[in-house]
Coordinates of C-alpha atoms and ligand atoms in Angstrom, one line a residue:
Chain A
M1 CA 17.2 1.1 10.1
D2 CA 18.5 4.2 8.3
E3 CA 16.3 5.0 5.3
I4 CA 19.3 5.3 3.0
L5 CA 20.3 1.7 3.9
E6 CA 16.7 0.6 3.3
I7 CA 16.9 2.1 -0.2
L8 CA 20.3 0.8 -1.1
E9 CA 19.5 -2.6 0.2
K10 CA 16.6 -2.7 -2.3
D11 CA 18.7 -1.4 -5.2
A12 CA 22.3 -0.5 -4.7
R13 CA 22.4 1.3 -8.0
T14 CA 20.1 4.1 -6.7
T15 CA 22.1 7.3 -7.1
P16 CA 22.6 9.8 -4.3
E17 CA 20.5 12.2 -6.4
E18 CA 17.7 9.8 -6.6
I19 CA 17.9 9.0 -2.9
A20 CA 17.8 12.8 -2.2
R21 CA 14.6 13.1 -4.3
M22 CA 13.0 10.2 -2.5
T23 CA 13.8 11.3 1.0
G24 CA 13.5 15.1 0.6
R25 CA 17.2 15.6 1.5
S26 CA 19.9 17.4 -0.5
P27 CA 22.2 15.3 -2.7
A28 CA 25.2 16.6 -0.7
E29 CA 23.6 15.5 2.5
V30 CA 23.0 12.0 1.1
K31 CA 26.5 11.7 -0.3
A32 CA 28.0 12.7 3.1
A33 CA 25.7 10.2 4.9
I34 CA 26.7 7.4 2.5
R35 CA 30.4 8.2 2.8
E36 CA 30.0 8.1 6.6
L37 CA 28.2 4.7 6.4
E38 CA 31.0 3.4 4.2
K39 CA 33.7 4.7 6.5
K40 CA 32.1 3.1 9.5
G41 CA 31.9 -0.2 7.7
V42 CA 28.1 -0.3 7.8
I43 CA 28.1 -0.5 4.0
L44 CA 30.8 -2.9 3.0
K45 CA 30.3 -3.3 -0.6
Y46 CA 27.9 -2.8 -3.5
T47 CA 27.3 -6.0 -5.3
A48 CA 24.8 -8.0 -7.4
I49 CA 22.9 -11.0 -6.4
I50 CA 23.5 -13.5 -9.2
N51 CA 21.5 -16.5 -10.0
K52 CA 24.4 -18.7 -10.9
D53 CA 22.2 -21.5 -12.0
L54 CA 21.5 -19.3 -15.0
A55 CA 24.8 -17.5 -15.3
D56 CA 27.4 -20.3 -15.4
S57 CA 28.0 -23.6 -13.7
A58 CA 29.2 -23.2 -10.1
V59 CA 28.9 -25.5 -7.2
Q60 CA 28.4 -24.4 -3.7
A61 CA 28.7 -26.4 -0.5
L62 CA 28.0 -25.8 3.2
I63 CA 30.7 -27.2 5.3
E64 CA 30.3 -27.9 9.0
V65 CA 33.8 -27.5 10.6
K66 CA 34.7 -28.8 14.0
V67 CA 37.6 -27.0 15.6
T68 CA 39.7 -27.2 18.7
P69 CA 39.9 -23.7 20.0
Q70 CA 43.3 -22.4 21.0
R71 CA 44.2 -21.0 24.3
G72 CA 43.9 -17.2 24.4
I73 CA 42.6 -16.7 20.9
G74 CA 39.7 -19.1 20.8
Y75 CA 38.5 -19.7 17.2
D76 CA 39.7 -16.5 15.7
A77 CA 43.1 -17.7 14.5
V78 CA 41.8 -20.7 12.7
A79 CA 38.9 -18.7 11.3
E80 CA 41.4 -16.1 9.9
R81 CA 43.2 -18.8 8.1
I82 CA 40.0 -20.3 6.6
I83 CA 38.5 -17.0 5.4
K84 CA 41.6 -16.1 3.4
F85 CA 40.9 -18.8 0.8
P86 CA 39.1 -17.2 -2.1
E87 CA 37.0 -20.3 -2.4
V88 CA 35.3 -19.4 0.9
L89 CA 32.3 -17.2 0.3
T90 CA 31.0 -17.1 3.9
A91 CA 32.1 -18.2 7.3
Y92 CA 30.2 -18.0 10.6
L93 CA 31.1 -19.1 14.1
L94 CA 28.0 -20.8 15.5
S95 CA 26.8 -22.3 18.7
G96 CA 25.7 -26.0 18.6
T97 CA 27.1 -29.3 17.5
Y98 CA 29.9 -27.9 15.3
D99 CA 31.8 -24.6 15.4
I100 CA 32.3 -22.9 12.1
L101 CA 30.0 -22.9 9.1
V102 CA 31.8 -22.3 5.8
I103 CA 30.2 -21.8 2.5
V104 CA 32.6 -22.7 -0.4
E105 CA 32.2 -22.2 -4.1
G106 CA 34.0 -24.1 -6.9
R107 CA 33.6 -24.7 -10.6
N108 CA 32.5 -28.3 -10.0
L109 CA 32.0 -31.0 -7.4
Q110 CA 35.6 -32.2 -7.7
E111 CA 37.1 -28.7 -7.1
V112 CA 35.1 -28.3 -3.9
A113 CA 35.9 -31.8 -2.7
T114 CA 39.6 -31.2 -3.3
F115 CA 39.5 -27.9 -1.4
V116 CA 37.9 -29.5 1.6
S117 CA 40.1 -32.5 1.8
E118 CA 43.4 -30.8 1.0
K119 CA 43.0 -27.3 2.5
L120 CA 40.3 -27.3 5.1
A121 CA 40.4 -30.7 6.7
T122 CA 44.2 -30.6 7.0
L123 CA 44.3 -27.5 9.2
D124 CA 45.8 -28.4 12.6
Q125 CA 42.9 -27.3 14.7
V126 CA 40.2 -28.8 12.5
T127 CA 39.0 -32.0 13.9
G128 CA 36.3 -32.9 11.5
T129 CA 34.2 -31.6 8.5
V130 CA 30.8 -32.5 7.1
T131 CA 30.1 -31.3 3.6
H132 CA 26.6 -30.6 2.2
F133 CA 26.4 -29.8 -1.5
M134 CA 23.8 -27.2 -2.4
L135 CA 21.2 -28.6 -4.7
K136 CA 18.9 -25.6 -5.2
K137 CA 18.6 -22.0 -4.0
Y138 CA 15.2 -20.8 -3.2
K139 CA 16.0 -17.5 -1.5
E140 CA 19.2 -15.5 -0.8
Q141 CA 19.5 -12.2 1.0
G142 CA 15.8 -11.6 0.8
V143 CA 15.6 -12.3 -2.9
I144 CA 13.4 -15.2 -4.1
F145 CA 14.9 -17.1 -7.0
H146 CA 13.1 -18.7 -9.9
R147 CA 10.1 -16.4 -9.8
K148 CA 8.5 -14.6 -12.7
K149 CA 6.8 -11.4 -12.0
R150 CA 3.4 -11.0 -13.5
N151 CA 0.9 -8.2 -13.2
K152 CA -2.3 -9.5 -11.8
R153 CA -4.0 -6.2 -11.2
L154 CA -6.6 -4.6 -13.4
L155 CA -4.8 -2.0 -15.5
V156 CA -7.2 0.8 -14.5
S157 CA -9.4 0.8 -11.4
P158 CA -11.1 3.4 -9.3
Chain B
M1 CA -40.7 -6.7 -24.4
R2 CA -41.0 -3.9 -21.9
D3 CA -37.9 -2.1 -20.7
P4 CA -36.2 -4.6 -18.5
V5 CA -33.9 -2.0 -16.8
S6 CA -35.1 0.2 -14.0
S7 CA -35.0 4.0 -14.3
R8 CA -32.9 4.1 -11.2
A9 CA -30.2 2.0 -12.7
K10 CA -30.4 4.1 -15.9
A11 CA -30.2 7.4 -14.0
V12 CA -26.5 6.8 -13.3
P13 CA -24.0 7.1 -16.1
P14 CA -21.4 4.4 -16.5
S15 CA -18.2 5.0 -14.8
G16 CA -15.5 7.0 -16.7
I17 CA -12.9 4.6 -15.3
R18 CA -14.7 1.7 -16.8
R19 CA -14.6 3.3 -20.2
F20 CA -10.9 4.0 -19.9
F21 CA -10.3 0.4 -18.8
E22 CA -11.9 -0.8 -22.0
M23 CA -9.4 1.2 -24.0
V24 CA -6.3 0.0 -22.1
I25 CA -7.2 -3.6 -22.1
G26 CA -5.5 -5.6 -24.8
M27 CA -2.8 -2.9 -25.3
P28 CA 0.6 -4.5 -24.8
D29 CA 3.5 -3.0 -22.8
V30 CA 1.3 -0.4 -21.0
I31 CA 2.7 1.1 -17.8
S32 CA -0.3 1.8 -15.8
L33 CA -0.5 4.7 -13.3
G34 CA -4.2 4.2 -13.4
V35 CA -4.6 1.6 -10.7
G36 CA -6.4 2.4 -7.5
E37 CA -5.0 -0.4 -5.5
P38 CA -1.6 -1.2 -4.0
D39 CA 1.0 -2.9 -6.2
F40 CA 2.2 -4.9 -3.2
V41 CA 0.7 -8.3 -2.6
T42 CA -0.8 -8.8 0.8
P43 CA 2.0 -9.4 3.4
W44 CA 2.7 -13.1 3.6
H45 CA 1.9 -13.5 7.3
I46 CA -1.6 -12.4 6.5
R47 CA -2.0 -14.7 3.5
E48 CA -0.5 -17.5 5.6
A49 CA -3.0 -16.9 8.4
C50 CA -5.7 -16.9 5.7
I51 CA -4.6 -20.3 4.4
Y52 CA -4.5 -21.6 8.0
S53 CA -8.1 -20.5 8.6
L54 CA -9.2 -22.5 5.6
E55 CA -7.2 -25.6 6.8
Q56 CA -9.0 -25.2 10.1
G57 CA -12.3 -25.2 8.3
Y58 CA -13.4 -21.6 8.8
T59 CA -15.7 -21.6 5.8
M60 CA -19.0 -20.6 7.4
Y61 CA -21.2 -17.6 7.9
T62 CA -20.3 -15.3 10.8
S63 CA -22.5 -13.0 13.0
N64 CA -24.2 -10.3 10.9
F65 CA -22.0 -7.8 12.7
G66 CA -18.8 -9.8 11.8
L67 CA -16.7 -12.0 14.0
L68 CA -16.6 -10.7 17.5
E69 CA -12.9 -11.4 17.7
L70 CA -12.4 -9.1 14.7
R71 CA -14.6 -6.4 16.2
E72 CA -12.7 -6.5 19.4
E73 CA -9.4 -6.1 17.6
I74 CA -10.8 -3.2 15.7
S75 CA -12.0 -1.6 18.9
R76 CA -8.6 -2.1 20.6
F77 CA -6.8 -0.8 17.5
Y78 CA -8.9 2.4 17.4
G79 CA -8.4 2.8 21.2
K80 CA -4.7 2.5 20.9
R81 CA -4.1 4.5 17.7
H82 CA -6.7 7.2 18.1
G83 CA -7.8 7.1 21.7
L84 CA -11.3 6.5 20.4
Q85 CA -13.7 4.1 22.2
Y86 CA -16.1 2.0 20.1
D87 CA -18.0 -0.8 21.6
P88 CA -17.4 -4.1 19.7
E89 CA -21.0 -5.0 20.5
G90 CA -23.2 -2.5 18.8
E91 CA -21.0 0.2 17.4
I92 CA -18.8 -1.8 14.9
L93 CA -20.1 -3.4 11.7
V94 CA -17.8 -5.5 9.6
T95 CA -18.7 -5.1 5.9
T96 CA -17.7 -6.4 2.5
G97 CA -15.2 -3.6 1.9
V98 CA -15.7 0.1 2.5
S99 CA -17.7 0.0 -0.7
E100 CA -20.5 -1.9 1.1
A101 CA -20.1 0.1 4.3
Y102 CA -20.6 3.3 2.3
D103 CA -23.7 2.0 0.6
L104 CA -25.2 0.9 3.9
A105 CA -24.4 4.2 5.5
I106 CA -26.2 6.1 2.8
R107 CA -29.2 3.8 2.8
A108 CA -29.4 4.0 6.6
V109 CA -29.6 7.7 6.7
V110 CA -31.1 9.0 3.4
N111 CA -34.8 9.5 2.9
P112 CA -36.2 9.9 -0.6
G113 CA -35.3 13.5 -1.7
D114 CA -32.7 14.1 1.0
E115 CA -29.6 15.8 -0.3
V116 CA -26.2 14.5 0.4
I117 CA -23.2 16.7 -0.1
V118 CA -20.1 15.2 -1.8
H119 CA -16.9 17.2 -2.3
E120 CA -15.4 16.7 -5.7
P121 CA -13.1 15.5 -7.3
S122 CA -13.8 12.4 -5.3
Y123 CA -14.3 8.6 -5.4
V124 CA -16.6 7.4 -8.1
S125 CA -19.1 5.6 -6.0
Y126 CA -20.2 8.4 -3.8
K127 CA -22.8 10.1 -5.9
P128 CA -24.3 7.0 -7.6
C129 CA -25.0 5.3 -4.3
V130 CA -26.9 8.4 -3.1
T131 CA -29.0 8.2 -6.3
F132 CA -29.6 4.5 -5.9
A133 CA -30.9 5.2 -2.4
G134 CA -33.4 7.8 -3.8
G135 CA -31.4 10.7 -2.5
V136 CA -30.0 13.7 -4.3
P137 CA -26.3 14.0 -4.5
V138 CA -25.0 17.6 -4.4
A139 CA -21.4 18.1 -5.6
V140 CA -19.3 20.7 -4.1
A141 CA -16.2 21.5 -6.1
T142 CA -12.9 21.8 -4.3
S143 CA -10.0 23.5 -6.1
A144 CA -6.2 23.1 -6.4
D145 CA -5.9 26.6 -4.9
D146 CA -7.4 25.3 -1.7
G147 CA -5.4 22.1 -1.9
F148 CA -8.6 20.2 -2.7
K149 CA -9.7 20.6 0.8
L150 CA -13.4 21.3 1.6
T151 CA -13.8 24.8 2.9
P152 CA -16.5 25.7 5.4
E153 CA -17.7 28.5 3.0
A154 CA -18.2 26.1 0.1
L155 CA -20.0 23.6 2.3
E156 CA -22.2 26.4 3.8
K157 CA -23.2 27.5 0.3
A158 CA -24.3 24.0 -0.7
I159 CA -26.5 23.3 2.3
T160 CA -30.3 23.6 1.9
D161 CA -33.3 22.5 4.1
R162 CA -33.1 19.1 2.5
T163 CA -29.4 18.4 3.3
K164 CA -29.1 15.4 5.5
A165 CA -25.5 14.3 5.2
L166 CA -22.0 15.2 4.2
V167 CA -19.6 12.7 2.7
L168 CA -16.0 13.4 3.6
N169 CA -12.9 11.6 2.1
Y170 CA -9.5 12.6 3.4
P171 CA -6.9 11.4 2.6
N172 CA -8.6 11.8 -0.7
N173 CA -8.9 9.7 -3.8
P174 CA -8.0 11.1 -6.5
T175 CA -6.2 14.2 -5.2
G176 CA -4.2 12.8 -2.2
A177 CA -5.4 15.8 -0.2
T178 CA -5.5 15.7 3.6
M179 CA -7.1 18.0 6.1
S180 CA -5.6 19.3 9.3
E181 CA -7.4 19.0 12.6
K182 CA -8.1 22.7 12.5
E183 CA -9.5 22.6 9.1
L184 CA -11.7 19.7 10.0
E185 CA -12.9 21.6 13.1
E186 CA -14.2 24.4 10.9
I187 CA -16.2 21.8 9.0
A188 CA -17.5 20.3 12.2
D189 CA -18.8 23.7 13.2
V190 CA -20.9 23.9 10.1
V191 CA -22.0 20.3 10.6
V192 CA -23.4 21.1 14.1
E193 CA -25.0 24.3 12.9
H194 CA -27.0 22.5 10.2
D195 CA -27.5 19.2 12.1
L196 CA -25.8 17.0 9.5
I197 CA -24.7 13.4 9.6
V198 CA -21.1 12.9 8.4
I199 CA -20.0 9.8 6.5
S200 CA -16.3 9.9 6.7
D201 CA -14.5 7.5 4.4
E202 CA -11.0 7.3 5.9
V203 CA -9.8 4.1 4.1
Y204 CA -6.5 5.8 3.2
W205 CA -5.7 7.2 6.7
M206 CA -2.8 4.9 7.4
L207 CA -1.2 6.2 4.2
T208 CA -0.6 9.6 5.7
Y209 CA 2.8 11.1 5.0
E210 CA 2.7 14.5 6.7
G211 CA 1.4 15.0 10.2
V212 CA -1.0 12.8 12.1
H213 CA -4.3 11.7 10.8
R214 CA -7.3 12.7 13.0
P215 CA -10.4 10.7 12.5
F216 CA -13.4 12.9 12.1
S217 CA -15.2 11.3 14.9
S218 CA -12.5 12.3 17.3
L219 CA -13.4 15.9 17.0
N220 CA -15.4 17.5 19.7
G221 CA -19.0 16.5 19.5
M222 CA -18.6 14.6 16.2
K223 CA -18.7 11.0 17.5
E224 CA -22.5 10.6 17.5
R225 CA -22.8 12.4 14.2
T226 CA -20.2 10.5 12.3
I227 CA -20.2 7.2 10.5
L228 CA -16.5 6.5 10.2
L229 CA -15.6 4.1 7.4
D230 CA -12.3 2.2 7.3
G231 CA -11.0 -1.0 5.8
F232 CA -8.1 -3.2 5.0
S233 CA -7.8 -2.8 1.2
K234 CA -5.3 0.0 1.0
A235 CA -3.1 0.0 4.1
Y236 CA -2.7 -3.7 4.2
A237 CA -2.8 -4.3 0.4
M238 CA -5.9 -6.5 0.9
T239 CA -8.3 -5.3 -1.8
G240 CA -9.3 -8.8 -2.9
F241 CA -10.2 -9.8 0.7
R242 CA -13.1 -7.4 0.7
I243 CA -13.2 -6.4 4.3
G244 CA -14.1 -2.9 5.6
F245 CA -16.0 -1.7 8.7
S246 CA -18.1 1.1 10.0
L247 CA -17.8 2.8 13.4
A248 CA -21.0 4.6 14.4
S249 CA -23.6 5.1 17.1
P250 CA -25.6 2.0 18.2
E251 CA -28.7 3.5 16.5
I252 CA -27.0 4.0 13.1
T253 CA -25.1 0.7 13.4
E254 CA -28.3 -1.2 14.0
A255 CA -29.9 0.4 11.0
M256 CA -26.9 -0.4 8.8
M257 CA -26.7 -4.0 10.2
K258 CA -30.4 -4.5 9.2
L259 CA -29.7 -3.5 5.6
H260 CA -26.5 -5.6 5.6
Q261 CA -28.3 -8.6 7.2
Y262 CA -30.9 -8.7 4.4
T263 CA -28.6 -8.0 1.5
M264 CA -25.1 -9.3 2.3
L265 CA -25.7 -11.4 5.4
C266 CA -22.1 -11.1 6.5
A267 CA -18.7 -10.3 5.2
P268 CA -16.6 -13.3 4.0
I269 CA -15.1 -15.2 6.9
T270 CA -11.9 -15.8 5.0
G271 CA -11.3 -12.1 4.8
Q272 CA -12.3 -11.5 8.4
M273 CA -9.9 -14.1 9.7
S274 CA -7.2 -12.5 7.6
A275 CA -8.1 -9.0 8.9
I276 CA -7.6 -10.2 12.5
E277 CA -4.1 -11.2 11.6
A278 CA -3.5 -7.9 9.9
L279 CA -4.5 -5.9 13.0
R280 CA -2.5 -8.1 15.3
H281 CA 0.8 -8.3 13.5
G282 CA 0.6 -6.0 10.4
K283 CA 2.2 -2.9 11.6
K284 CA 5.8 -3.5 10.6
E285 CA 4.9 -4.3 7.0
V286 CA 2.4 -1.4 6.7
D287 CA 5.1 0.9 7.9
A288 CA 7.5 -0.4 5.3
M289 CA 4.9 0.1 2.6
V290 CA 4.2 3.6 3.8
R291 CA 7.9 4.5 3.6
E292 CA 8.1 3.2 0.1
Y293 CA 4.9 5.1 -1.0
K294 CA 6.3 8.3 0.5
R295 CA 9.6 7.9 -1.5
R296 CA 7.7 7.3 -4.7
R297 CA 5.5 10.3 -3.9
N298 CA 8.5 12.5 -3.5
V299 CA 9.9 11.3 -6.8
I300 CA 6.7 11.7 -8.9
V301 CA 5.8 15.1 -7.5
K302 CA 9.2 16.6 -8.0
R303 CA 9.4 15.2 -11.6
L304 CA 5.9 16.4 -12.5
N305 CA 6.6 19.9 -11.3
D306 CA 9.9 19.9 -13.2
L307 CA 8.0 18.9 -16.3
G308 CA 5.8 21.9 -16.0
L309 CA 2.8 19.9 -14.7
P310 CA 2.1 21.7 -11.4
C311 CA 1.3 19.2 -8.7
A312 CA 0.9 19.9 -5.0
T313 CA 2.6 17.4 -2.6
P314 CA -0.2 15.0 -1.6
G315 CA -0.4 14.4 2.2
G316 CA -1.8 11.0 1.8
A317 CA -3.2 8.1 -0.2
F318 CA -1.1 7.0 -3.3
Y319 CA -2.2 9.5 -6.0
A320 CA -0.6 12.5 -7.5
F321 CA -3.0 14.9 -9.2
P322 CA -1.1 17.2 -11.6
D323 CA -2.5 20.2 -13.4
I324 CA -2.1 19.5 -17.1
T325 CA -3.7 22.7 -18.5
S326 CA -0.2 23.9 -19.7
T327 CA -0.5 21.3 -22.5
S328 CA -3.7 22.9 -23.7
L329 CA -5.3 19.5 -23.7
T330 CA -8.4 18.4 -21.8
S331 CA -8.0 15.7 -19.2
E332 CA -9.6 13.3 -21.6
E333 CA -7.4 14.3 -24.5
F334 CA -4.2 14.1 -22.4
S335 CA -5.0 10.7 -21.0
T336 CA -6.0 9.3 -24.4
G337 CA -3.0 10.8 -26.1
L338 CA -0.6 9.6 -23.5
L339 CA -2.0 6.1 -23.7
K340 CA -1.9 5.9 -27.5
E341 CA 1.4 7.6 -28.0
E342 CA 3.5 6.6 -25.0
K343 CA 1.5 3.7 -23.5
V344 CA 1.1 5.2 -20.1
A345 CA -2.3 4.9 -18.5
V346 CA -3.5 7.7 -16.2
V347 CA -7.1 8.5 -15.3
P348 CA -8.7 11.7 -16.5
G349 CA -9.6 13.9 -13.6
T350 CA -13.1 14.2 -15.0
A351 CA -13.8 10.6 -14.0
F352 CA -14.0 12.0 -10.4
G353 CA -16.3 14.9 -11.1
E354 CA -16.4 18.0 -13.4
S355 CA -14.0 19.8 -11.2
G356 CA -11.4 17.3 -12.1
E357 CA -11.1 18.9 -15.5
G358 CA -7.6 20.0 -16.2
F359 CA -6.1 17.3 -14.0
V360 CA -5.2 13.6 -14.3
R361 CA -4.8 11.1 -11.6
C362 CA -1.4 9.3 -11.5
S363 CA -1.3 6.4 -9.0
Y364 CA 2.1 5.8 -7.5
A365 CA 1.1 2.4 -6.3
T366 CA 3.5 1.4 -9.0
A367 CA 7.0 0.0 -8.6
M368 CA 9.7 2.6 -8.6
E369 CA 11.3 1.4 -11.8
D370 CA 8.0 1.6 -13.7
L371 CA 7.2 4.9 -12.2
K372 CA 10.5 6.3 -13.5
T373 CA 9.9 4.9 -17.0
A374 CA 6.4 6.2 -17.0
L375 CA 7.6 9.7 -16.1
D376 CA 10.2 9.6 -18.9
R377 CA 7.4 8.7 -21.3
I378 CA 5.2 11.5 -20.0
E379 CA 8.1 13.9 -20.6
R380 CA 8.4 12.7 -24.1
F381 CA 4.7 13.0 -24.6
I382 CA 4.4 16.6 -23.5
S383 CA 7.5 17.7 -25.4
S384 CA 6.3 16.2 -28.6
Ligands
LIG401 C1 -12.0 6.6 -1.3 C2 -12.3 5.1 -1.5 N1 -13.2 4.6 -0.7 C3 -13.5 3.3 -0.8 C4 -12.9 2.4 -1.7 C5 -13.3 1.0 -1.8 O1 -12.6 0.3 -0.8 P1 -13.0 -1.2 -0.5 O2 -12.0 -2.1 -1.2 O3 -12.8 -1.3 1.0 O4 -14.4 -1.5 -0.9 C6 -11.9 3.0 -2.5 C7 -11.2 2.1 -3.5 O5 -10.6 2.5 -4.4 C8 -11.6 4.3 -2.4 O6 -10.6 4.9 -3.1

């Protein structure tokens, strides 16, 4: 992987100047490379990973969606409809016993349940849904939740 | 009561690092650039293999030489990475860290009164172990002007009829200096001329940021004269596992094994099992750590130079060794002042030999955020 991506993936706030210093390139070079990565769609967005358990109350659910694919366009048309709902955080087409995995967020259980029964399950091509409410997050995007960092090393050693 | 402590134990002064450690301990909110070990924890796959070995009941002694499986992995690894052939049966000894391997090497080659040359500034254990073995350590100063490399001229000057061995440590603790193949060859010529044994501590070799590391024993004619020391502490972030090893001729290895057999018996099996996993599957994580160290190195070196603390770009290890003479403070004063006023711990260069005066060791085995904060505090300290 590109070293700039490695750095930004660790900390998206790292400035081009800092990246330049870390990698021995010029800030202009780094800025140009980042612009290129953004243009190509390699870097899509700079965001924060938030532990919502601590920030506010939000409920997430994983929903298995079974779909009848349509002639000529397969799953894409229905997927396009699903992902436009702002409640949908993530959607993947998968192999296996169901077709599309959708991760939905709402303020509470009721909100998510309503979304599933009124919006998702009622789509023409959707033949079935199974909803799994998320109980606890251990790790997301490489970040381990609920972990306190503590120095265990001696403060000075040879 | 008569004096309970031997004169040999008394002959060696307590470590300067130890004294500094006593000062730091108990101070809240200190950012330490004084640590000589990785800030990463051991990669999980290695820890997981370690746990599995315990579940499987691997809790016993091993062969004095170490597990054959580990020695075979080491042999394969050196063959693959350096094109060097060491026989797992007779030329490889697994030890309790490079620390033990170094002590064994010294005791295996040094007769009472033999001189052992140690370039300085360098790791704190080199001279004391020679003294403990009844030998005479001879320090050769290296300088910032030479990039803290040992020059053949300086080595030549220190050699006497009693010189038995030379201790080499590149990449170097505390300076981060590395030596090129050509520079090492010039040392090798002097070694042959004076029939010396070389104890080459290459524990930092995987943390090399410029060029390719050449093991000293890979130089022409050096294999039978070299005791190469390597270990898992630094590259794999496995300091607490206490596993190192020596690569040397069967004759020397046998002598070292004898000392090891009667003093240590064997290296801990838990560490050995973990080391096997490290060699088999550790490359990806080591590479990622090396890239991160290199980035930190670039950040700290640039900043120190910008602050008017001249600092060459270290080719290896995880230490920057800036010149602090522009502050008109001694290494000791600088380190103590910085700790008291700004709560940043660095190690005075003098802890690594007299020639370390005018320098301090800053370890960048420190998370980037802490490193940046520490550098801000150093800036405040020197401008106050
Ligand atoms: C140059 C050098 N050699 C050896 C050691 C000790 O390594 P080990 O943990 O393998 O005993 C250190 C540790 O700081 C070191 O810096």
